[in-house]
Short mmCIF file of N, CA and C in Angstrom, two decimals:
data_model
loop_
_atom_site.label_atom_id
_atom_site.label_comp_id
_atom_site.label_asym_id
_atom_site.label_seq_id
_atom_site.Cartn_x
_atom_site.Cartn_y
_atom_site.Cartn_z
N MET A 905 6.37 -0.23 -20.10
CA MET A 905 5.50 0.77 -19.51
C MET A 905 5.36 0.43 -18.02
N SER A 906 5.91 1.26 -17.12
CA SER A 906 5.89 0.93 -15.71
C SER A 906 4.72 1.55 -14.95
N HIS A 907 4.07 2.57 -15.51
CA HIS A 907 2.91 3.21 -14.92
C HIS A 907 1.81 3.27 -15.94
N ILE A 908 0.59 2.82 -15.54
CA ILE A 908 -0.53 2.89 -16.44
C ILE A 908 -1.75 3.44 -15.72
N ASP A 909 -2.61 4.13 -16.46
CA ASP A 909 -3.77 4.77 -15.84
C ASP A 909 -4.93 3.76 -15.66
N ALA A 910 -5.92 4.19 -14.95
CA ALA A 910 -7.06 3.31 -14.59
C ALA A 910 -7.78 2.81 -15.85
N ALA A 911 -8.01 3.65 -16.83
CA ALA A 911 -8.72 3.23 -18.04
C ALA A 911 -7.95 2.14 -18.78
N THR A 912 -6.61 2.30 -18.85
CA THR A 912 -5.78 1.29 -19.51
C THR A 912 -5.78 -0.02 -18.72
N VAL A 913 -5.77 0.08 -17.40
CA VAL A 913 -5.83 -1.11 -16.55
C VAL A 913 -7.14 -1.86 -16.78
N ARG A 914 -8.25 -1.12 -16.85
CA ARG A 914 -9.55 -1.77 -17.07
C ARG A 914 -9.54 -2.51 -18.41
N SER A 915 -8.97 -1.89 -19.44
CA SER A 915 -8.89 -2.58 -20.75
C SER A 915 -7.98 -3.78 -20.68
N LEU A 916 -6.85 -3.65 -19.98
CA LEU A 916 -5.90 -4.74 -19.82
C LEU A 916 -6.55 -5.93 -19.12
N ILE A 917 -7.29 -5.67 -18.04
CA ILE A 917 -7.93 -6.77 -17.31
C ILE A 917 -9.03 -7.39 -18.14
N ALA A 918 -9.79 -6.57 -18.89
CA ALA A 918 -10.85 -7.11 -19.74
C ALA A 918 -10.28 -7.97 -20.85
N ALA A 919 -9.15 -7.56 -21.44
CA ALA A 919 -8.55 -8.32 -22.52
C ALA A 919 -7.78 -9.56 -22.02
N ASN A 920 -7.29 -9.49 -20.79
CA ASN A 920 -6.48 -10.59 -20.24
C ASN A 920 -6.84 -10.78 -18.78
N PRO A 921 -7.91 -11.55 -18.49
CA PRO A 921 -8.33 -11.74 -17.10
C PRO A 921 -7.26 -12.43 -16.22
N ASP A 922 -6.24 -13.02 -16.85
CA ASP A 922 -5.21 -13.69 -16.07
C ASP A 922 -4.09 -12.76 -15.63
N VAL A 923 -4.20 -11.43 -15.93
CA VAL A 923 -3.17 -10.52 -15.46
C VAL A 923 -3.12 -10.58 -13.93
N LEU A 924 -1.91 -10.62 -13.37
CA LEU A 924 -1.76 -10.70 -11.92
C LEU A 924 -1.94 -9.31 -11.31
N VAL A 925 -3.05 -9.14 -10.61
CA VAL A 925 -3.33 -7.88 -9.93
C VAL A 925 -2.91 -8.09 -8.48
N VAL A 926 -1.83 -7.41 -8.05
CA VAL A 926 -1.29 -7.60 -6.71
C VAL A 926 -1.45 -6.27 -5.94
N ASP A 927 -2.21 -6.33 -4.87
CA ASP A 927 -2.49 -5.17 -4.03
C ASP A 927 -1.53 -5.20 -2.85
N VAL A 928 -0.65 -4.18 -2.76
CA VAL A 928 0.40 -4.20 -1.74
C VAL A 928 0.02 -3.37 -0.49
N ARG A 929 -1.26 -3.06 -0.36
CA ARG A 929 -1.72 -2.33 0.83
C ARG A 929 -1.85 -3.29 2.00
N THR A 930 -2.12 -2.73 3.17
CA THR A 930 -2.31 -3.57 4.36
C THR A 930 -3.57 -4.41 4.18
N PRO A 931 -3.67 -5.52 4.92
CA PRO A 931 -4.88 -6.32 4.84
C PRO A 931 -6.16 -5.53 5.16
N ALA A 932 -6.09 -4.61 6.12
CA ALA A 932 -7.25 -3.77 6.46
C ALA A 932 -7.67 -2.88 5.31
N GLU A 933 -6.70 -2.27 4.65
CA GLU A 933 -6.99 -1.45 3.48
C GLU A 933 -7.61 -2.28 2.35
N PHE A 934 -7.03 -3.47 2.16
CA PHE A 934 -7.52 -4.39 1.11
C PHE A 934 -8.97 -4.80 1.43
N GLU A 935 -9.23 -5.12 2.69
CA GLU A 935 -10.58 -5.51 3.10
C GLU A 935 -11.58 -4.38 2.83
N SER A 936 -11.16 -3.16 2.98
CA SER A 936 -12.04 -2.01 2.82
C SER A 936 -12.52 -1.90 1.37
N ALA A 937 -11.62 -2.04 0.42
CA ALA A 937 -11.98 -1.96 -0.99
C ALA A 937 -10.83 -2.51 -1.83
N HIS A 938 -11.17 -3.36 -2.79
CA HIS A 938 -10.13 -3.92 -3.68
C HIS A 938 -10.73 -4.28 -5.02
N ILE A 939 -9.86 -4.45 -5.97
CA ILE A 939 -10.25 -4.87 -7.33
C ILE A 939 -10.55 -6.35 -7.31
N ASP A 940 -11.61 -6.74 -7.95
CA ASP A 940 -12.01 -8.16 -8.00
C ASP A 940 -10.87 -9.01 -8.54
N GLY A 941 -10.56 -10.06 -7.83
CA GLY A 941 -9.52 -11.00 -8.25
C GLY A 941 -8.12 -10.63 -7.83
N ALA A 942 -7.97 -9.45 -7.17
CA ALA A 942 -6.64 -9.00 -6.72
C ALA A 942 -6.10 -9.91 -5.62
N ILE A 943 -4.80 -10.02 -5.60
CA ILE A 943 -4.07 -10.79 -4.57
C ILE A 943 -3.53 -9.80 -3.56
N ASN A 944 -3.82 -9.97 -2.28
CA ASN A 944 -3.27 -9.08 -1.25
C ASN A 944 -1.93 -9.60 -0.78
N LEU A 945 -0.91 -8.83 -1.07
CA LEU A 945 0.46 -9.14 -0.65
C LEU A 945 1.09 -7.83 -0.18
N PRO A 946 0.92 -7.50 1.14
CA PRO A 946 1.41 -6.20 1.64
C PRO A 946 2.89 -5.97 1.31
N LEU A 947 3.22 -4.71 1.18
CA LEU A 947 4.58 -4.32 0.80
C LEU A 947 5.64 -4.96 1.68
N ASP A 948 5.42 -5.02 2.99
CA ASP A 948 6.44 -5.63 3.85
C ASP A 948 6.64 -7.12 3.51
N GLN A 949 5.58 -7.74 3.05
CA GLN A 949 5.68 -9.17 2.68
C GLN A 949 6.33 -9.33 1.30
N VAL A 950 6.12 -8.34 0.43
CA VAL A 950 6.83 -8.38 -0.86
C VAL A 950 8.31 -8.34 -0.60
N ASP A 951 8.75 -7.45 0.24
CA ASP A 951 10.15 -7.34 0.60
C ASP A 951 10.68 -8.66 1.21
N ALA A 952 9.90 -9.21 2.12
CA ALA A 952 10.32 -10.42 2.84
C ALA A 952 10.37 -11.66 1.97
N HIS A 953 9.55 -11.70 0.91
CA HIS A 953 9.44 -12.91 0.05
C HIS A 953 9.80 -12.60 -1.39
N LEU A 954 10.64 -11.63 -1.59
CA LEU A 954 10.95 -11.14 -2.93
C LEU A 954 11.39 -12.25 -3.88
N ARG A 955 12.37 -13.06 -3.49
CA ARG A 955 12.87 -14.12 -4.40
C ARG A 955 11.79 -15.12 -4.77
N ARG A 956 10.95 -15.50 -3.80
CA ARG A 956 9.86 -16.47 -4.07
C ARG A 956 8.85 -15.86 -5.03
N ILE A 957 8.53 -14.60 -4.86
CA ILE A 957 7.56 -13.96 -5.75
C ILE A 957 8.09 -13.92 -7.17
N VAL A 958 9.33 -13.54 -7.31
CA VAL A 958 9.96 -13.47 -8.64
C VAL A 958 9.99 -14.86 -9.27
N ALA A 959 10.31 -15.88 -8.50
CA ALA A 959 10.40 -17.24 -9.00
C ALA A 959 9.04 -17.78 -9.46
N HIS A 960 7.96 -17.38 -8.79
CA HIS A 960 6.65 -17.98 -9.06
C HIS A 960 5.74 -17.14 -9.93
N ALA A 961 6.04 -15.87 -10.07
CA ALA A 961 5.16 -15.00 -10.86
C ALA A 961 5.32 -15.30 -12.32
N GLY A 962 4.21 -15.47 -12.98
CA GLY A 962 4.24 -15.67 -14.42
C GLY A 962 3.32 -14.67 -15.07
N GLY A 963 3.71 -14.12 -16.16
CA GLY A 963 2.89 -13.16 -16.86
C GLY A 963 3.00 -11.76 -16.33
N ARG A 964 2.19 -10.90 -16.86
CA ARG A 964 2.16 -9.49 -16.50
C ARG A 964 1.68 -9.31 -15.08
N MET A 965 2.37 -8.46 -14.30
CA MET A 965 1.94 -8.21 -12.94
C MET A 965 1.61 -6.72 -12.82
N LEU A 966 0.45 -6.41 -12.25
CA LEU A 966 0.01 -5.06 -12.02
C LEU A 966 -0.02 -4.84 -10.52
N LEU A 967 0.72 -3.84 -10.05
CA LEU A 967 0.77 -3.53 -8.62
C LEU A 967 -0.12 -2.36 -8.30
N ILE A 968 -0.80 -2.48 -7.15
CA ILE A 968 -1.75 -1.44 -6.72
C ILE A 968 -1.56 -1.18 -5.24
N CYS A 969 -1.67 0.11 -4.86
CA CYS A 969 -1.76 0.49 -3.47
C CYS A 969 -2.78 1.61 -3.41
N GLN A 970 -2.76 2.42 -2.36
CA GLN A 970 -3.77 3.47 -2.24
C GLN A 970 -3.53 4.62 -3.22
N SER A 971 -2.28 5.09 -3.29
CA SER A 971 -1.99 6.25 -4.15
C SER A 971 -0.94 5.99 -5.23
N GLY A 972 -0.25 4.89 -5.13
CA GLY A 972 0.78 4.53 -6.10
C GLY A 972 2.18 4.48 -5.54
N ASN A 973 2.42 5.09 -4.38
CA ASN A 973 3.76 5.14 -3.82
C ASN A 973 4.28 3.78 -3.38
N ARG A 974 3.49 3.04 -2.60
CA ARG A 974 3.94 1.71 -2.13
C ARG A 974 4.07 0.75 -3.28
N ALA A 975 3.15 0.85 -4.26
CA ALA A 975 3.21 0.01 -5.44
C ALA A 975 4.49 0.25 -6.24
N GLU A 976 4.87 1.51 -6.32
CA GLU A 976 6.13 1.86 -7.02
C GLU A 976 7.32 1.29 -6.28
N ARG A 977 7.32 1.33 -4.98
CA ARG A 977 8.42 0.72 -4.19
C ARG A 977 8.47 -0.76 -4.44
N ALA A 978 7.32 -1.44 -4.49
CA ALA A 978 7.29 -2.88 -4.79
C ALA A 978 7.76 -3.15 -6.22
N ARG A 979 7.34 -2.32 -7.18
CA ARG A 979 7.76 -2.51 -8.58
C ARG A 979 9.29 -2.37 -8.67
N SER A 980 9.84 -1.40 -8.01
CA SER A 980 11.28 -1.19 -8.03
C SER A 980 12.01 -2.40 -7.48
N ALA A 981 11.52 -2.93 -6.35
CA ALA A 981 12.14 -4.11 -5.74
C ALA A 981 12.03 -5.31 -6.65
N LEU A 982 10.84 -5.56 -7.20
CA LEU A 982 10.62 -6.72 -8.09
C LEU A 982 11.45 -6.60 -9.37
N SER A 983 11.49 -5.42 -9.92
CA SER A 983 12.29 -5.21 -11.16
C SER A 983 13.76 -5.42 -10.88
N GLY A 984 14.20 -4.91 -9.72
CA GLY A 984 15.59 -5.09 -9.31
C GLY A 984 15.96 -6.54 -9.09
N ALA A 985 14.95 -7.34 -8.74
CA ALA A 985 15.19 -8.78 -8.49
C ALA A 985 15.01 -9.61 -9.75
N GLY A 986 14.70 -8.96 -10.90
CA GLY A 986 14.64 -9.71 -12.15
C GLY A 986 13.27 -9.88 -12.76
N LEU A 987 12.20 -9.37 -12.15
CA LEU A 987 10.87 -9.50 -12.75
C LEU A 987 10.63 -8.27 -13.62
N ASP A 988 10.52 -8.51 -14.94
CA ASP A 988 10.50 -7.40 -15.89
C ASP A 988 9.11 -6.84 -16.20
N ASP A 989 8.12 -7.70 -16.33
CA ASP A 989 6.82 -7.26 -16.77
C ASP A 989 5.94 -6.84 -15.59
N VAL A 990 6.30 -5.70 -14.95
CA VAL A 990 5.58 -5.22 -13.78
C VAL A 990 5.17 -3.77 -14.04
N ALA A 991 3.92 -3.48 -13.76
CA ALA A 991 3.40 -2.11 -13.92
C ALA A 991 2.70 -1.67 -12.65
N VAL A 992 2.55 -0.36 -12.49
CA VAL A 992 1.90 0.25 -11.33
C VAL A 992 0.67 1.00 -11.81
N LEU A 993 -0.44 0.81 -11.12
CA LEU A 993 -1.62 1.61 -11.43
C LEU A 993 -1.36 3.03 -10.96
N ASP A 994 -1.26 3.95 -11.90
CA ASP A 994 -0.97 5.37 -11.60
C ASP A 994 -2.10 5.94 -10.75
N GLY A 995 -1.78 6.42 -9.58
CA GLY A 995 -2.79 6.98 -8.69
C GLY A 995 -3.45 5.97 -7.80
N GLY A 996 -3.13 4.68 -7.97
CA GLY A 996 -3.61 3.63 -7.08
C GLY A 996 -5.11 3.49 -7.02
N MET A 997 -5.57 2.96 -5.88
CA MET A 997 -7.01 2.76 -5.70
C MET A 997 -7.76 4.09 -5.73
N ASN A 998 -7.13 5.16 -5.33
CA ASN A 998 -7.78 6.48 -5.40
C ASN A 998 -8.20 6.76 -6.86
N ALA A 999 -7.30 6.54 -7.81
CA ALA A 999 -7.59 6.76 -9.21
C ALA A 999 -8.59 5.74 -9.73
N TRP A 1000 -8.47 4.50 -9.31
CA TRP A 1000 -9.36 3.41 -9.76
C TRP A 1000 -10.79 3.77 -9.36
N ILE A 1001 -11.00 4.12 -8.09
CA ILE A 1001 -12.34 4.47 -7.62
C ILE A 1001 -12.86 5.73 -8.30
N ALA A 1002 -11.99 6.73 -8.45
CA ALA A 1002 -12.40 8.01 -9.09
C ALA A 1002 -12.83 7.78 -10.53
N SER A 1003 -12.26 6.75 -11.18
CA SER A 1003 -12.63 6.49 -12.59
C SER A 1003 -13.97 5.74 -12.71
N GLY A 1004 -14.53 5.36 -11.58
CA GLY A 1004 -15.80 4.65 -11.59
C GLY A 1004 -15.65 3.16 -11.84
N ALA A 1005 -14.44 2.63 -11.72
CA ALA A 1005 -14.19 1.22 -11.95
C ALA A 1005 -14.82 0.40 -10.81
N PRO A 1006 -15.17 -0.86 -11.10
CA PRO A 1006 -15.80 -1.69 -10.08
C PRO A 1006 -14.84 -2.03 -8.94
N VAL A 1007 -15.40 -2.05 -7.74
CA VAL A 1007 -14.61 -2.32 -6.52
C VAL A 1007 -15.40 -3.26 -5.62
N ASN A 1008 -14.70 -4.23 -5.06
CA ASN A 1008 -15.30 -5.07 -4.03
C ASN A 1008 -15.10 -4.35 -2.70
N ARG A 1009 -16.20 -4.06 -2.04
CA ARG A 1009 -16.13 -3.31 -0.78
C ARG A 1009 -16.42 -4.22 0.41
N GLY A 1010 -15.70 -3.95 1.46
CA GLY A 1010 -15.87 -4.66 2.72
C GLY A 1010 -16.04 -3.63 3.83
N ARG A 1011 -15.57 -3.99 4.98
CA ARG A 1011 -15.64 -3.11 6.14
C ARG A 1011 -14.74 -1.90 5.90
N ALA A 1012 -15.28 -0.68 6.04
CA ALA A 1012 -14.52 0.54 5.78
C ALA A 1012 -13.40 0.72 6.78
N ARG A 1013 -12.21 1.00 6.30
CA ARG A 1013 -11.02 1.27 7.11
C ARG A 1013 -10.33 2.51 6.57
N TRP A 1014 -9.62 3.19 7.45
CA TRP A 1014 -8.86 4.37 7.02
C TRP A 1014 -7.59 3.91 6.33
N PRO A 1015 -7.26 4.49 5.16
CA PRO A 1015 -5.97 4.20 4.53
C PRO A 1015 -4.81 4.69 5.39
N LEU A 1016 -3.64 4.08 5.22
CA LEU A 1016 -2.47 4.46 6.01
C LEU A 1016 -2.14 5.95 5.89
N GLU A 1017 -2.28 6.51 4.68
CA GLU A 1017 -1.94 7.92 4.52
C GLU A 1017 -2.80 8.78 5.43
N ARG A 1018 -4.09 8.45 5.54
CA ARG A 1018 -4.99 9.22 6.40
C ARG A 1018 -4.62 9.01 7.89
N GLN A 1019 -4.26 7.80 8.24
CA GLN A 1019 -3.86 7.55 9.61
C GLN A 1019 -2.59 8.36 9.98
N VAL A 1020 -1.65 8.42 9.04
CA VAL A 1020 -0.42 9.20 9.28
C VAL A 1020 -0.78 10.66 9.49
N ARG A 1021 -1.66 11.18 8.65
CA ARG A 1021 -2.06 12.59 8.80
C ARG A 1021 -2.73 12.83 10.13
N LEU A 1022 -3.58 11.92 10.59
CA LEU A 1022 -4.25 12.07 11.88
C LEU A 1022 -3.23 12.07 13.04
N ILE A 1023 -2.37 11.06 13.07
CA ILE A 1023 -1.42 10.93 14.15
C ILE A 1023 -0.43 12.09 14.16
N SER A 1024 0.17 12.39 13.00
CA SER A 1024 1.17 13.47 12.97
C SER A 1024 0.53 14.80 13.31
N GLY A 1025 -0.63 15.08 12.74
CA GLY A 1025 -1.33 16.33 13.05
C GLY A 1025 -1.70 16.46 14.51
N SER A 1026 -2.17 15.36 15.10
CA SER A 1026 -2.53 15.37 16.52
C SER A 1026 -1.30 15.61 17.40
N ILE A 1027 -0.18 14.96 17.07
CA ILE A 1027 1.04 15.14 17.86
C ILE A 1027 1.52 16.60 17.75
N VAL A 1028 1.50 17.16 16.55
CA VAL A 1028 1.93 18.53 16.37
C VAL A 1028 1.01 19.48 17.15
N LEU A 1029 -0.30 19.30 17.03
CA LEU A 1029 -1.25 20.17 17.72
C LEU A 1029 -1.06 20.06 19.24
N ALA A 1030 -0.96 18.85 19.73
CA ALA A 1030 -0.79 18.64 21.18
C ALA A 1030 0.50 19.25 21.69
N SER A 1031 1.59 19.10 20.93
CA SER A 1031 2.85 19.63 21.40
C SER A 1031 2.88 21.15 21.35
N VAL A 1032 2.23 21.77 20.35
CA VAL A 1032 2.18 23.24 20.29
C VAL A 1032 1.33 23.76 21.46
N VAL A 1033 0.19 23.13 21.72
CA VAL A 1033 -0.64 23.57 22.85
C VAL A 1033 0.13 23.37 24.16
N ALA A 1034 0.79 22.22 24.31
CA ALA A 1034 1.56 21.95 25.53
C ALA A 1034 2.72 22.94 25.68
N SER A 1035 3.23 23.46 24.58
CA SER A 1035 4.34 24.41 24.64
C SER A 1035 3.93 25.75 25.30
N LEU A 1036 2.64 25.99 25.41
CA LEU A 1036 2.19 27.19 26.13
C LEU A 1036 2.59 27.11 27.61
N TRP A 1037 2.66 25.88 28.14
CA TRP A 1037 3.03 25.67 29.53
C TRP A 1037 4.47 25.15 29.68
N ILE A 1038 4.86 24.33 28.74
CA ILE A 1038 6.22 23.73 28.76
C ILE A 1038 6.83 24.04 27.39
N PRO A 1039 7.55 25.16 27.29
CA PRO A 1039 8.05 25.60 25.97
C PRO A 1039 8.86 24.58 25.18
N ALA A 1040 9.57 23.70 25.85
CA ALA A 1040 10.41 22.74 25.13
C ALA A 1040 9.61 21.73 24.33
N THR A 1041 8.31 21.55 24.65
CA THR A 1041 7.52 20.55 23.91
C THR A 1041 7.31 20.94 22.45
N VAL A 1042 7.57 22.18 22.09
CA VAL A 1042 7.47 22.57 20.69
C VAL A 1042 8.49 21.81 19.85
N LEU A 1043 9.54 21.29 20.48
CA LEU A 1043 10.53 20.49 19.76
C LEU A 1043 9.91 19.19 19.22
N ILE A 1044 8.89 18.70 19.89
CA ILE A 1044 8.21 17.48 19.39
C ILE A 1044 7.57 17.80 18.04
N ALA A 1045 6.90 18.98 17.94
CA ALA A 1045 6.32 19.40 16.68
C ALA A 1045 7.39 19.51 15.62
N ALA A 1046 8.54 20.06 15.97
CA ALA A 1046 9.64 20.20 15.02
C ALA A 1046 10.13 18.85 14.55
N PHE A 1047 10.22 17.88 15.47
CA PHE A 1047 10.65 16.52 15.13
C PHE A 1047 9.68 15.89 14.14
N ILE A 1048 8.37 16.02 14.38
CA ILE A 1048 7.38 15.44 13.49
C ILE A 1048 7.47 16.13 12.12
N GLY A 1049 7.60 17.45 12.13
CA GLY A 1049 7.75 18.19 10.87
C GLY A 1049 8.97 17.71 10.08
N ALA A 1050 10.08 17.53 10.77
CA ALA A 1050 11.30 17.03 10.10
C ALA A 1050 11.07 15.63 9.57
N GLY A 1051 10.36 14.81 10.32
CA GLY A 1051 10.08 13.45 9.85
C GLY A 1051 9.20 13.45 8.61
N LEU A 1052 8.21 14.32 8.56
CA LEU A 1052 7.36 14.41 7.38
C LEU A 1052 8.13 14.94 6.16
N ALA A 1053 9.02 15.91 6.39
CA ALA A 1053 9.84 16.41 5.30
C ALA A 1053 10.75 15.31 4.77
N PHE A 1054 11.36 14.57 5.69
CA PHE A 1054 12.24 13.45 5.31
C PHE A 1054 11.44 12.39 4.52
N ALA A 1055 10.23 12.12 4.98
CA ALA A 1055 9.37 11.15 4.30
C ALA A 1055 9.06 11.60 2.86
N ALA A 1056 8.84 12.88 2.68
CA ALA A 1056 8.55 13.40 1.34
C ALA A 1056 9.77 13.31 0.43
N VAL A 1057 10.94 13.66 0.97
CA VAL A 1057 12.16 13.64 0.16
C VAL A 1057 12.57 12.23 -0.21
N THR A 1058 12.43 11.28 0.72
CA THR A 1058 12.88 9.92 0.47
C THR A 1058 11.80 8.98 -0.03
N ASP A 1059 10.55 9.50 -0.07
CA ASP A 1059 9.39 8.68 -0.48
C ASP A 1059 9.24 7.43 0.39
N THR A 1060 9.56 7.59 1.68
CA THR A 1060 9.32 6.53 2.65
C THR A 1060 8.60 7.16 3.83
N CYS A 1061 8.01 6.38 4.67
CA CYS A 1061 7.30 6.90 5.81
C CYS A 1061 7.43 5.96 6.98
N ALA A 1062 8.29 6.29 7.93
CA ALA A 1062 8.51 5.44 9.09
C ALA A 1062 7.24 5.29 9.90
N MET A 1063 6.46 6.41 10.03
CA MET A 1063 5.24 6.33 10.81
C MET A 1063 4.24 5.41 10.11
N GLY A 1064 4.16 5.49 8.79
CA GLY A 1064 3.24 4.62 8.04
C GLY A 1064 3.65 3.15 8.20
N MET A 1065 4.96 2.89 8.18
CA MET A 1065 5.43 1.50 8.34
C MET A 1065 5.10 0.97 9.70
N LEU A 1066 5.22 1.83 10.74
CA LEU A 1066 4.86 1.43 12.10
C LEU A 1066 3.34 1.20 12.23
N LEU A 1067 2.56 2.12 11.67
CA LEU A 1067 1.13 1.98 11.75
C LEU A 1067 0.62 0.72 11.02
N ALA A 1068 1.31 0.36 9.95
CA ALA A 1068 0.91 -0.85 9.18
C ALA A 1068 1.01 -2.12 10.03
N ARG A 1069 1.83 -2.06 11.05
CA ARG A 1069 2.03 -3.27 11.89
C ARG A 1069 1.01 -3.37 13.03
N LEU A 1070 0.20 -2.33 13.24
CA LEU A 1070 -0.80 -2.35 14.30
C LEU A 1070 -1.88 -3.37 14.00
N PRO A 1071 -2.43 -4.00 15.02
CA PRO A 1071 -3.51 -5.00 14.79
C PRO A 1071 -4.67 -4.46 13.98
N TYR A 1072 -5.00 -3.18 14.17
CA TYR A 1072 -6.11 -2.57 13.40
C TYR A 1072 -5.87 -2.71 11.89
N ASN A 1073 -4.64 -2.56 11.48
CA ASN A 1073 -4.30 -2.60 10.05
C ASN A 1073 -4.01 -4.00 9.56
N ARG A 1074 -3.87 -4.95 10.43
CA ARG A 1074 -3.52 -6.29 10.01
C ARG A 1074 -4.76 -7.14 9.79
N THR A 1075 -5.87 -6.84 10.42
CA THR A 1075 -7.05 -7.73 10.49
C THR A 1075 -6.54 -9.15 10.72
N ASP A 1076 -6.95 -10.10 9.89
CA ASP A 1076 -6.44 -11.44 10.04
C ASP A 1076 -5.10 -11.62 9.34
N GLY A 1077 -4.65 -10.57 8.70
CA GLY A 1077 -3.36 -10.63 8.02
C GLY A 1077 -3.51 -11.24 6.63
N ALA A 1078 -2.60 -10.89 5.81
CA ALA A 1078 -2.56 -11.47 4.46
C ALA A 1078 -1.98 -12.85 4.56
N ASP A 1079 -2.53 -13.77 3.85
CA ASP A 1079 -2.03 -15.14 3.81
C ASP A 1079 -0.98 -15.19 2.68
N VAL A 1080 0.26 -15.02 3.06
CA VAL A 1080 1.36 -14.93 2.10
C VAL A 1080 1.47 -16.21 1.30
N GLU A 1081 1.37 -17.33 1.97
CA GLU A 1081 1.49 -18.62 1.25
C GLU A 1081 0.40 -18.78 0.21
N ALA A 1082 -0.86 -18.42 0.56
CA ALA A 1082 -1.96 -18.49 -0.40
C ALA A 1082 -1.74 -17.52 -1.56
N ALA A 1083 -1.21 -16.31 -1.25
CA ALA A 1083 -0.96 -15.33 -2.28
C ALA A 1083 0.10 -15.84 -3.26
N ILE A 1084 1.17 -16.41 -2.74
CA ILE A 1084 2.24 -16.92 -3.61
C ILE A 1084 1.74 -18.14 -4.42
N ALA A 1085 0.88 -18.95 -3.78
CA ALA A 1085 0.29 -20.09 -4.51
C ALA A 1085 -0.57 -19.58 -5.66
N ARG A 1086 -1.31 -18.49 -5.46
CA ARG A 1086 -2.13 -17.91 -6.55
C ARG A 1086 -1.26 -17.38 -7.66
N LEU A 1087 -0.06 -16.85 -7.29
CA LEU A 1087 0.82 -16.38 -8.34
C LEU A 1087 1.26 -17.55 -9.24
N ARG A 1088 1.45 -18.71 -8.63
CA ARG A 1088 1.85 -19.91 -9.38
C ARG A 1088 0.77 -20.37 -10.35
N ARG A 1089 -0.50 -20.29 -9.91
CA ARG A 1089 -1.59 -20.85 -10.73
C ARG A 1089 -1.97 -19.96 -11.89
N ILE A 1090 -1.67 -18.69 -11.79
CA ILE A 1090 -2.14 -17.77 -12.85
C ILE A 1090 -1.17 -17.79 -14.02
#
């Protein structure tokens, strides 16, 4: 079972507190709200340390992100590298919070998806308004629209990947070595 709903995850964690809950969101998103006991290992770090994670992970691993897309990308990479018992929280933290499940809250931050909508919408609006004076600037809006369509078709988001690298989204950053060490102990 590669996707499980929030109610099933709650039962799974209650029955087996040693399940590896790995949150692949940015450190800022993780700081904002996360499941108690979750390990923060951002998606870009999962990709960078794939072999080490597979070598050290023991037991069932549950992957979480904001909506489920990044967690699914991490699951696919981990499964492809030989880690079999990996599941994704269907709907991510959005579904977890909507189900009324307990959450550790910290400083509120905007999720990457919301940041992408703000930036892309602002660029489109600005370029359309600017096109009233400089008609060619409407091409910027077309470029952003094409990028969003490509992101939907490929289930990737170049703007989101770039925004994830900004200091605002990194906070102090995820401690990859500590996260991998926790994978070993569980």
